[in-house]
């Protein structure tokens, strides 16, 4: 998210930019595993850089998402008080929220149920943040990178950074995968691995670690009925579990927050999932497990301090954008702008937009819910061929994804760009069709196409591919 | 015949065709299916498919995917573009699938190689083997078929883990092993699945986990997924999916459609 946002922000300037990603695709870490809430800041702490950047980002979402072909809806959040104790904390939380500058109001239980009829009869009152939004964080990340690539940013995927070559107090080149990239400056937006990059560069010693969150995803028939993001009353320890109607209309429950050591572990466990489900069901009693379509875990980057956005103390041309914990979606445009400012201060030509810079992506229409399928079919008859029936994804959309400047290189990449296989049957119906299409577009035999990373092939015996 | 009510049926399998057949004297029926051949899981080869397809006298819109229902009209899209069909009732006869990973409650990481039996079989028929040592969750039709197809496509051995026991005759194949009354509780491996842990506590090595247990209705028409206005569901959630069950479900749906229509026609 942050790396792609920075690449996007710099891509319209005179700077030459290379975006380096260790995984096989963009948006493989916290960017694809988060609630997709774009907070307006009411739950952040006054006086922090985090709040400042969230507040700077919040008003611009409608305009930015329109330019990046990313779904966004400012639907608001209800923090619901179910107990007397919760209710008593609301006035204090309201004052805190008002200190942040975000819009907030305390509403009665009845008012809360009028705003979101699905919440529990037991809701006594709620704190309402009307300016919070929901965003498709995957499309946002990919949109940032796509626009960056259209503006000439070179995107290296599957290219873990091996070393950073120094000359005095400056980095002069980055070796990533099998490429050596000469550079005047480096931005460290490596998420959970930000500490590794700093160490490789000989920069400041700090520690980042994974904070694991587990989630449930529910059928879009259920999510489509929600009007608001619904959460509990935050405690000093945690913001708790949210029920988030996503921009895809599915319903997301989560996350948990557990600090871990293993950076690659994304395992879910039954006990934690039970806890998440129970917490969500207390808020919205009509949620039933029979409508669950997926469970997953992701690691967001934790660090101390958070929001380390600064030039390194030892390496003069290394800019950290690290420890952007769980608010990375919400603050990403302002973080990108702040990083641009730091780079300008280092003398990089990133002050002015190039007159020829592309500033928006042409929207790719989707069949699902489209008001005029006739118009789509007239534009491209491949809109008549639905491949993924649950999400109603057509061959036109899959072809368009493969025609992007940063195309998918795996089935997971196809899902992230099109939603194909991401619906209620999780590919039980369409995965073979999607696989053959991806195989055709990617020019690889079906056996050898990747589910995710290149060695995670769909078929075994792919060596003859 | 003019003024007969219009009925749309989604799914040209035995269930949908049997429903169309039962309504042939009382309604103008259109059957929509995304596959360009009638028969569904039983295929065109099944004698009942050909018999019903001939005798039902329905309009066939094959190769079109039904996508939306608003209580008054069905929207389908295919190679001729979107088609809006008014109908007094909609029948959803779109078949079933095995349960997915979340529905089965399989915890653990997200390795590659966890696939639905429907997909594993389809790929195997096309020469693509999803695992040499697959572990197959289920003991019914889908599981048996997956074991057979994967072995035929070159799997060294297949292990059936049957939560409800073995629902079919034990396969006559030394390469197929059976664990009765056990289930997979978690999987592990990077990037491909390497082990599956069973409820009994045992951990088995494998390079694919094929999901072939349980039955869930496939429903993809927006507006008729849970409970749609004037929508009737004809999806026998049974394993095995026999022709008899399909015919019975079709006839039952036709009766429901008739009572819907009768109610509408009453002043």
Short mmCIF file of C-alpha atoms in Angstrom, two decimals, chain A residues 46-403:
data_model
loop_
_atom_site.label_atom_id
_atom_site.label_comp_id
_atom_site.label_asym_id
_atom_site.label_seq_id
_atom_site.Cartn_x
_atom_site.Cartn_y
_atom_site.Cartn_z
CA UNK A 46 -4.62 13.60 19.09
CA UNK A 47 -1.17 15.02 18.58
CA UNK A 48 0.14 12.05 16.60
CA UNK A 49 1.55 12.05 13.11
CA UNK A 50 -0.82 9.20 12.37
CA UNK A 51 -3.85 11.37 13.09
CA UNK A 52 -2.47 14.26 11.10
CA UNK A 53 -1.90 12.09 8.03
CA UNK A 54 -5.27 10.36 8.35
CA UNK A 55 -7.02 13.74 8.63
CA UNK A 56 -5.15 15.05 5.58
CA UNK A 57 -6.17 11.99 3.58
CA UNK A 58 -9.79 11.67 4.59
CA UNK A 59 -11.51 14.49 2.66
CA UNK A 60 -9.92 13.48 -0.62
CA UNK A 61 -11.05 9.87 -0.93
CA UNK A 62 -13.95 10.41 -3.32
CA UNK A 63 -11.79 12.31 -5.80
CA UNK A 64 -8.76 10.05 -5.48
CA UNK A 65 -10.70 6.81 -5.76
CA UNK A 66 -12.49 8.10 -8.83
CA UNK A 67 -9.10 8.69 -10.44
CA UNK A 68 -7.77 5.28 -9.41
CA UNK A 69 -10.87 3.30 -10.45
CA UNK A 70 -11.26 2.18 -6.84
CA UNK A 71 -14.59 1.68 -5.06
CA UNK A 72 -15.13 3.93 -2.04
CA UNK A 73 -18.24 4.69 -0.02
CA UNK A 74 -18.42 7.09 2.91
CA UNK A 75 -20.93 5.09 4.94
CA UNK A 76 -19.83 5.88 8.49
CA UNK A 77 -19.02 3.73 11.51
CA UNK A 78 -21.09 2.96 14.58
CA UNK A 79 -19.18 2.02 17.74
CA UNK A 80 -21.95 0.25 19.58
CA UNK A 81 -22.24 0.15 23.39
CA UNK A 82 -23.81 -3.10 24.50
CA UNK A 83 -23.17 -2.77 28.23
CA UNK A 84 -23.73 -0.06 30.77
CA UNK A 85 -19.99 0.19 31.21
CA UNK A 86 -19.53 0.74 27.46
CA UNK A 87 -22.24 3.36 27.47
CA UNK A 88 -20.61 5.28 30.31
CA UNK A 89 -17.40 5.55 28.32
CA UNK A 90 -19.06 7.17 25.31
CA UNK A 91 -18.97 10.83 26.48
CA UNK A 92 -15.23 10.56 27.11
CA UNK A 93 -14.68 8.87 23.77
CA UNK A 94 -16.75 11.57 22.09
CA UNK A 95 -14.52 14.26 23.61
CA UNK A 96 -11.44 12.39 22.42
CA UNK A 97 -12.95 12.08 18.97
CA UNK A 98 -13.84 15.75 18.86
CA UNK A 99 -10.24 16.56 19.76
CA UNK A 100 -9.15 14.80 16.60
CA UNK A 101 -11.25 17.08 14.43
CA UNK A 102 -13.23 14.17 13.02
CA UNK A 103 -17.00 14.36 12.89
CA UNK A 104 -18.52 12.32 15.72
CA UNK A 105 -21.78 12.15 17.64
CA UNK A 106 -23.29 10.01 20.37
CA UNK A 107 -26.60 8.48 19.35
CA UNK A 108 -29.18 6.55 21.36
CA UNK A 109 -29.81 2.85 20.85
CA UNK A 110 -32.93 3.62 18.81
CA UNK A 111 -31.10 6.16 16.71
CA UNK A 112 -28.30 3.66 16.16
CA UNK A 113 -30.82 1.03 15.03
CA UNK A 114 -32.36 3.57 12.68
CA UNK A 115 -28.94 4.15 11.15
CA UNK A 116 -28.21 0.42 10.99
CA UNK A 117 -31.26 -1.79 11.53
CA UNK A 118 -29.10 -4.92 11.78
CA UNK A 119 -27.51 -4.07 15.10
CA UNK A 120 -28.56 -5.77 18.29
CA UNK A 121 -31.72 -4.86 20.20
CA UNK A 122 -29.39 -4.75 23.16
CA UNK A 123 -27.49 -1.74 21.79
CA UNK A 124 -27.79 0.98 24.46
CA UNK A 125 -26.11 3.78 22.56
CA UNK A 126 -23.38 4.28 19.99
CA UNK A 127 -20.67 6.61 18.86
CA UNK A 128 -21.22 7.53 15.23
CA UNK A 129 -18.40 8.56 12.91
CA UNK A 130 -20.29 9.66 9.79
CA UNK A 131 -17.20 10.45 7.72
CA UNK A 132 -15.58 7.02 7.90
CA UNK A 133 -15.56 5.18 4.62
CA UNK A 134 -15.04 1.75 3.17
CA UNK A 135 -12.55 1.27 0.39
CA UNK A 136 -11.36 -1.61 -1.75
CA UNK A 137 -7.82 -1.68 -0.43
CA UNK A 138 -6.69 -4.18 -3.06
CA UNK A 139 -7.95 -2.08 -5.93
CA UNK A 140 -6.45 1.01 -4.27
CA UNK A 141 -3.00 -0.58 -4.00
CA UNK A 142 -3.14 -1.90 -7.53
CA UNK A 143 -4.58 1.40 -8.75
CA UNK A 144 -1.65 3.33 -7.24
CA UNK A 145 0.82 0.96 -8.91
CA UNK A 146 -1.01 0.89 -12.21
CA UNK A 147 -1.07 4.65 -12.53
CA UNK A 148 2.57 4.78 -11.46
CA UNK A 149 3.50 2.24 -14.14
CA UNK A 150 1.59 4.17 -16.81
CA UNK A 151 3.72 7.14 -15.87
CA UNK A 152 6.90 5.18 -16.44
CA UNK A 153 7.63 3.71 -13.01
CA UNK A 154 9.40 0.40 -13.46
CA UNK A 155 7.78 -2.28 -11.32
CA UNK A 156 9.94 -5.19 -10.22
CA UNK A 157 8.01 -8.05 -8.66
CA UNK A 158 9.41 -11.21 -7.15
CA UNK A 159 12.51 -9.17 -6.41
CA UNK A 160 13.52 -9.38 -2.74
CA UNK A 161 16.16 -6.86 -1.79
CA UNK A 162 19.47 -8.67 -1.24
CA UNK A 163 21.78 -5.77 -0.60
CA UNK A 164 22.12 -2.02 -0.65
CA UNK A 165 25.49 -0.74 -1.79
CA UNK A 166 26.83 2.29 0.05
CA UNK A 167 29.29 5.03 -0.84
CA UNK A 168 29.98 6.88 2.37
CA UNK A 169 26.70 7.80 4.00
CA UNK A 170 24.71 7.26 0.82
CA UNK A 171 23.14 4.28 -0.87
CA UNK A 172 24.22 4.10 -4.50
CA UNK A 173 22.55 0.90 -5.67
CA UNK A 174 19.98 -1.68 -4.64
CA UNK A 175 20.31 -5.34 -5.62
CA UNK A 176 16.85 -6.86 -5.81
CA UNK A 177 16.29 -10.32 -7.24
CA UNK A 178 18.71 -10.47 -10.15
CA UNK A 179 18.65 -6.74 -10.80
CA UNK A 180 20.98 -4.01 -9.64
CA UNK A 181 19.31 -0.62 -9.61
CA UNK A 182 21.53 2.45 -9.31
CA UNK A 183 19.81 5.12 -7.26
CA UNK A 184 20.03 8.57 -5.73
CA UNK A 185 17.70 7.69 -2.91
CA UNK A 186 15.74 4.84 -1.39
CA UNK A 187 12.30 4.81 0.22
CA UNK A 188 11.82 2.02 2.74
CA UNK A 189 8.15 1.01 2.66
CA UNK A 190 8.74 -2.67 3.31
CA UNK A 191 6.02 -3.08 5.92
CA UNK A 192 6.86 -5.86 8.35
CA UNK A 193 10.32 -6.13 6.73
CA UNK A 194 11.16 -2.43 7.10
CA UNK A 195 13.67 -3.25 9.84
CA UNK A 196 15.44 -5.71 7.52
CA UNK A 197 15.82 -3.07 4.82
CA UNK A 198 17.19 -0.54 7.31
CA UNK A 199 19.66 -3.11 8.60
CA UNK A 200 20.77 -4.08 5.08
CA UNK A 201 21.34 -0.40 4.36
CA UNK A 202 23.33 0.08 7.54
CA UNK A 203 20.67 2.49 8.74
CA UNK A 204 19.00 2.98 12.08
CA UNK A 205 18.35 -0.06 14.20
CA UNK A 206 14.67 -0.52 14.83
CA UNK A 207 12.33 -3.43 15.04
CA UNK A 208 9.19 -4.15 13.12
CA UNK A 209 7.09 -7.22 13.80
CA UNK A 210 3.90 -8.82 12.58
CA UNK A 211 0.65 -8.14 14.35
CA UNK A 212 -1.60 -10.89 13.18
CA UNK A 213 -5.26 -10.38 12.48
CA UNK A 214 -7.76 -13.11 11.72
CA UNK A 215 -10.88 -12.49 9.68
CA UNK A 216 -14.07 -14.02 8.40
CA UNK A 217 -15.58 -13.18 5.06
CA UNK A 218 -19.32 -13.64 4.49
CA UNK A 219 -21.60 -13.85 1.50
CA UNK A 220 -22.40 -10.59 -0.29
CA UNK A 221 -26.09 -11.27 0.24
CA UNK A 222 -25.38 -10.54 3.89
CA UNK A 223 -22.91 -7.69 3.42
CA UNK A 224 -25.25 -5.99 0.96
CA UNK A 225 -27.78 -5.51 3.76
CA UNK A 226 -25.46 -3.42 5.92
CA UNK A 227 -25.60 0.36 5.87
CA UNK A 228 -22.80 1.08 8.33
CA UNK A 229 -19.53 -0.29 9.57
CA UNK A 230 -20.39 -1.71 12.98
CA UNK A 231 -17.87 -2.04 15.79
CA UNK A 232 -17.77 -2.24 19.55
CA UNK A 233 -16.65 0.48 21.91
CA UNK A 234 -12.85 0.67 21.74
CA UNK A 235 -10.92 -0.04 24.92
CA UNK A 236 -7.50 1.34 25.76
CA UNK A 237 -6.09 -2.02 24.59
CA UNK A 238 -7.94 -2.68 21.36
CA UNK A 239 -10.43 -1.29 18.91
CA UNK A 240 -12.06 -4.68 18.88
CA UNK A 241 -13.88 -6.57 16.18
CA UNK A 242 -15.69 -4.84 13.34
CA UNK A 243 -18.41 -5.96 10.98
CA UNK A 244 -17.44 -4.28 7.73
CA UNK A 245 -19.62 -4.33 4.65
CA UNK A 246 -16.96 -4.25 1.95
CA UNK A 247 -17.18 -2.42 -1.34
CA UNK A 248 -17.63 -5.87 -2.91
CA UNK A 249 -20.73 -6.18 -0.72
CA UNK A 250 -19.25 -9.11 1.17
CA UNK A 251 -19.13 -8.81 4.95
CA UNK A 252 -15.81 -8.88 6.74
CA UNK A 253 -15.47 -9.66 10.46
CA UNK A 254 -12.27 -8.88 12.29
CA UNK A 255 -9.53 -8.33 13.04
CA UNK A 256 -7.83 -9.78 16.05
CA UNK A 257 -4.51 -8.27 17.08
CA UNK A 258 -1.82 -10.64 18.30
CA UNK A 259 1.89 -9.86 18.14
CA UNK A 260 3.87 -12.67 16.56
CA UNK A 261 7.44 -13.56 15.71
CA UNK A 262 7.01 -15.51 12.48
CA UNK A 263 6.62 -13.03 9.62
CA UNK A 264 5.36 -15.59 7.14
CA UNK A 265 2.78 -17.29 9.35
CA UNK A 266 -0.72 -16.54 8.12
CA UNK A 267 -2.51 -19.44 9.74
CA UNK A 268 -5.98 -19.18 11.20
CA UNK A 269 -7.09 -21.21 14.22
CA UNK A 270 -10.56 -22.27 15.25
CA UNK A 271 -10.45 -20.74 18.72
CA UNK A 272 -9.55 -17.26 17.50
CA UNK A 273 -12.12 -17.44 14.71
CA UNK A 274 -14.77 -18.43 17.24
CA UNK A 275 -13.86 -15.39 19.30
CA UNK A 276 -14.16 -13.10 16.27
CA UNK A 277 -17.46 -14.57 15.24
CA UNK A 278 -18.94 -14.39 18.73
CA UNK A 279 -17.87 -10.76 19.17
CA UNK A 280 -19.43 -9.84 15.84
CA UNK A 281 -22.61 -11.74 16.53
CA UNK A 282 -23.10 -9.87 19.78
CA UNK A 283 -23.21 -6.69 17.69
CA UNK A 284 -25.27 -8.13 14.82
CA UNK A 285 -27.21 -11.20 15.99
CA UNK A 286 -28.46 -12.19 12.51
CA UNK A 287 -25.01 -13.17 11.26
CA UNK A 288 -24.97 -16.93 10.70
CA UNK A 289 -21.91 -19.10 10.18
CA UNK A 290 -23.60 -20.89 7.32
CA UNK A 291 -22.95 -17.81 5.19
CA UNK A 292 -19.19 -17.75 5.76
CA UNK A 293 -17.21 -18.04 2.54
CA UNK A 294 -13.63 -17.64 3.70
CA UNK A 295 -11.42 -17.20 6.72
CA UNK A 296 -7.93 -15.75 6.54
CA UNK A 297 -5.17 -14.09 8.49
CA UNK A 298 -2.81 -11.29 7.65
CA UNK A 299 0.07 -9.54 9.31
CA UNK A 300 0.10 -5.80 9.66
CA UNK A 301 3.35 -4.08 10.53
CA UNK A 302 3.80 -3.18 14.17
CA UNK A 303 6.75 -1.14 15.37
CA UNK A 304 7.85 1.18 18.08
CA UNK A 305 7.46 4.01 17.38
CA UNK A 306 4.73 3.80 14.79
CA UNK A 307 4.71 6.09 11.79
CA UNK A 308 8.45 6.35 11.34
CA UNK A 309 8.43 8.67 8.33
CA UNK A 310 11.80 10.39 8.24
CA UNK A 311 15.22 10.46 6.68
CA UNK A 312 17.48 7.89 8.35
CA UNK A 313 19.88 9.30 10.93
CA UNK A 314 22.90 7.47 9.46
CA UNK A 315 22.10 7.03 5.79
CA UNK A 316 21.60 10.41 4.17
CA UNK A 317 19.44 9.28 1.24
CA UNK A 318 17.29 6.64 2.94
CA UNK A 319 13.73 7.69 3.72
CA UNK A 320 11.72 5.42 6.00
CA UNK A 321 7.98 5.06 5.62
CA UNK A 322 7.74 2.35 8.23
CA UNK A 323 5.52 1.22 11.08
CA UNK A 324 2.37 2.45 9.32
CA UNK A 325 0.46 -0.06 11.42
CA UNK A 326 -3.24 -0.63 10.80
CA UNK A 327 -4.10 2.79 9.39
CA UNK A 328 -2.07 2.39 6.20
CA UNK A 329 -5.12 2.49 3.98
CA UNK A 330 -6.47 5.57 5.72
CA UNK A 331 -3.28 7.59 5.61
CA UNK A 332 -1.62 6.40 2.41
CA UNK A 333 -2.18 9.51 0.23
CA UNK A 334 -0.78 11.83 2.89
CA UNK A 335 2.10 9.48 3.73
CA UNK A 336 3.01 9.49 0.03
CA UNK A 337 2.92 13.28 -0.04
CA UNK A 338 5.04 13.51 3.10
CA UNK A 339 7.63 11.16 1.61
CA UNK A 340 7.65 13.25 -1.55
CA UNK A 341 8.37 16.33 0.57
CA UNK A 342 11.26 14.58 2.32
CA UNK A 343 12.73 13.53 -1.04
CA UNK A 344 12.40 17.07 -2.33
CA UNK A 345 14.31 18.19 0.73
CA UNK A 346 17.05 15.77 -0.30
CA UNK A 347 17.28 17.54 -3.64
CA UNK A 348 15.29 15.17 -5.82
CA UNK A 349 13.34 16.65 -8.74
CA UNK A 350 9.96 15.78 -7.28
CA UNK A 351 8.57 19.28 -6.77
CA UNK A 352 6.54 19.72 -9.94
CA UNK A 353 4.16 17.56 -11.95
CA UNK A 354 5.27 16.75 -15.48
CA UNK A 355 2.78 18.24 -17.90
CA UNK A 356 2.42 14.90 -19.69
CA UNK A 357 1.78 12.88 -16.52
CA UNK A 358 -1.27 10.63 -16.54
CA UNK A 359 -3.45 11.59 -13.59
CA UNK A 360 -6.25 9.07 -13.78
CA UNK A 361 -6.99 5.54 -14.87
CA UNK A 362 -9.73 4.86 -17.33
CA UNK A 363 -12.39 3.02 -15.32
CA UNK A 364 -12.86 -0.61 -16.24
CA UNK A 365 -16.59 -1.33 -16.06
CA UNK A 366 -17.66 -4.51 -14.29
CA UNK A 367 -20.75 -6.49 -15.17
CA UNK A 368 -21.73 -7.10 -11.54
CA UNK A 369 -24.48 -4.64 -10.69
CA UNK A 370 -23.84 -2.56 -13.83
CA UNK A 371 -26.87 -0.40 -14.71
CA UNK A 372 -26.55 -1.05 -18.42
CA UNK A 373 -25.21 -4.46 -19.44
CA UNK A 374 -26.30 -3.63 -23.00
CA UNK A 375 -23.80 -0.81 -23.09
CA UNK A 376 -21.03 -3.11 -21.86
CA UNK A 377 -21.85 -5.74 -24.44
CA UNK A 378 -21.81 -3.12 -27.21
CA UNK A 379 -18.39 -2.02 -26.02
CA UNK A 380 -16.97 -5.55 -25.90
CA UNK A 381 -18.94 -8.72 -26.66
CA UNK A 382 -16.77 -10.60 -24.18
CA UNK A 383 -18.96 -9.04 -21.48
CA UNK A 384 -21.41 -11.71 -22.59
CA UNK A 385 -19.17 -14.49 -21.29
CA UNK A 386 -19.49 -14.82 -17.54
CA UNK A 387 -16.67 -16.98 -16.16
CA UNK A 388 -17.00 -16.52 -12.41
CA UNK A 389 -20.72 -16.86 -11.77
CA UNK A 390 -20.75 -15.82 -8.10
CA UNK A 391 -19.08 -12.49 -8.77
CA UNK A 392 -20.30 -12.32 -12.37
CA UNK A 393 -16.83 -11.69 -13.76
CA UNK A 394 -16.60 -11.84 -17.54
CA UNK A 395 -13.85 -12.72 -19.98
CA UNK A 396 -13.77 -9.02 -20.93
CA UNK A 397 -12.74 -8.12 -17.38
CA UNK A 398 -10.17 -10.90 -17.19
CA UNK A 399 -8.70 -9.86 -20.53
CA UNK A 400 -8.55 -6.23 -19.38
CA UNK A 401 -6.71 -7.25 -16.21
CA UNK A 402 -4.10 -9.03 -18.32
CA UNK A 403 -3.76 -5.92 -20.45
#
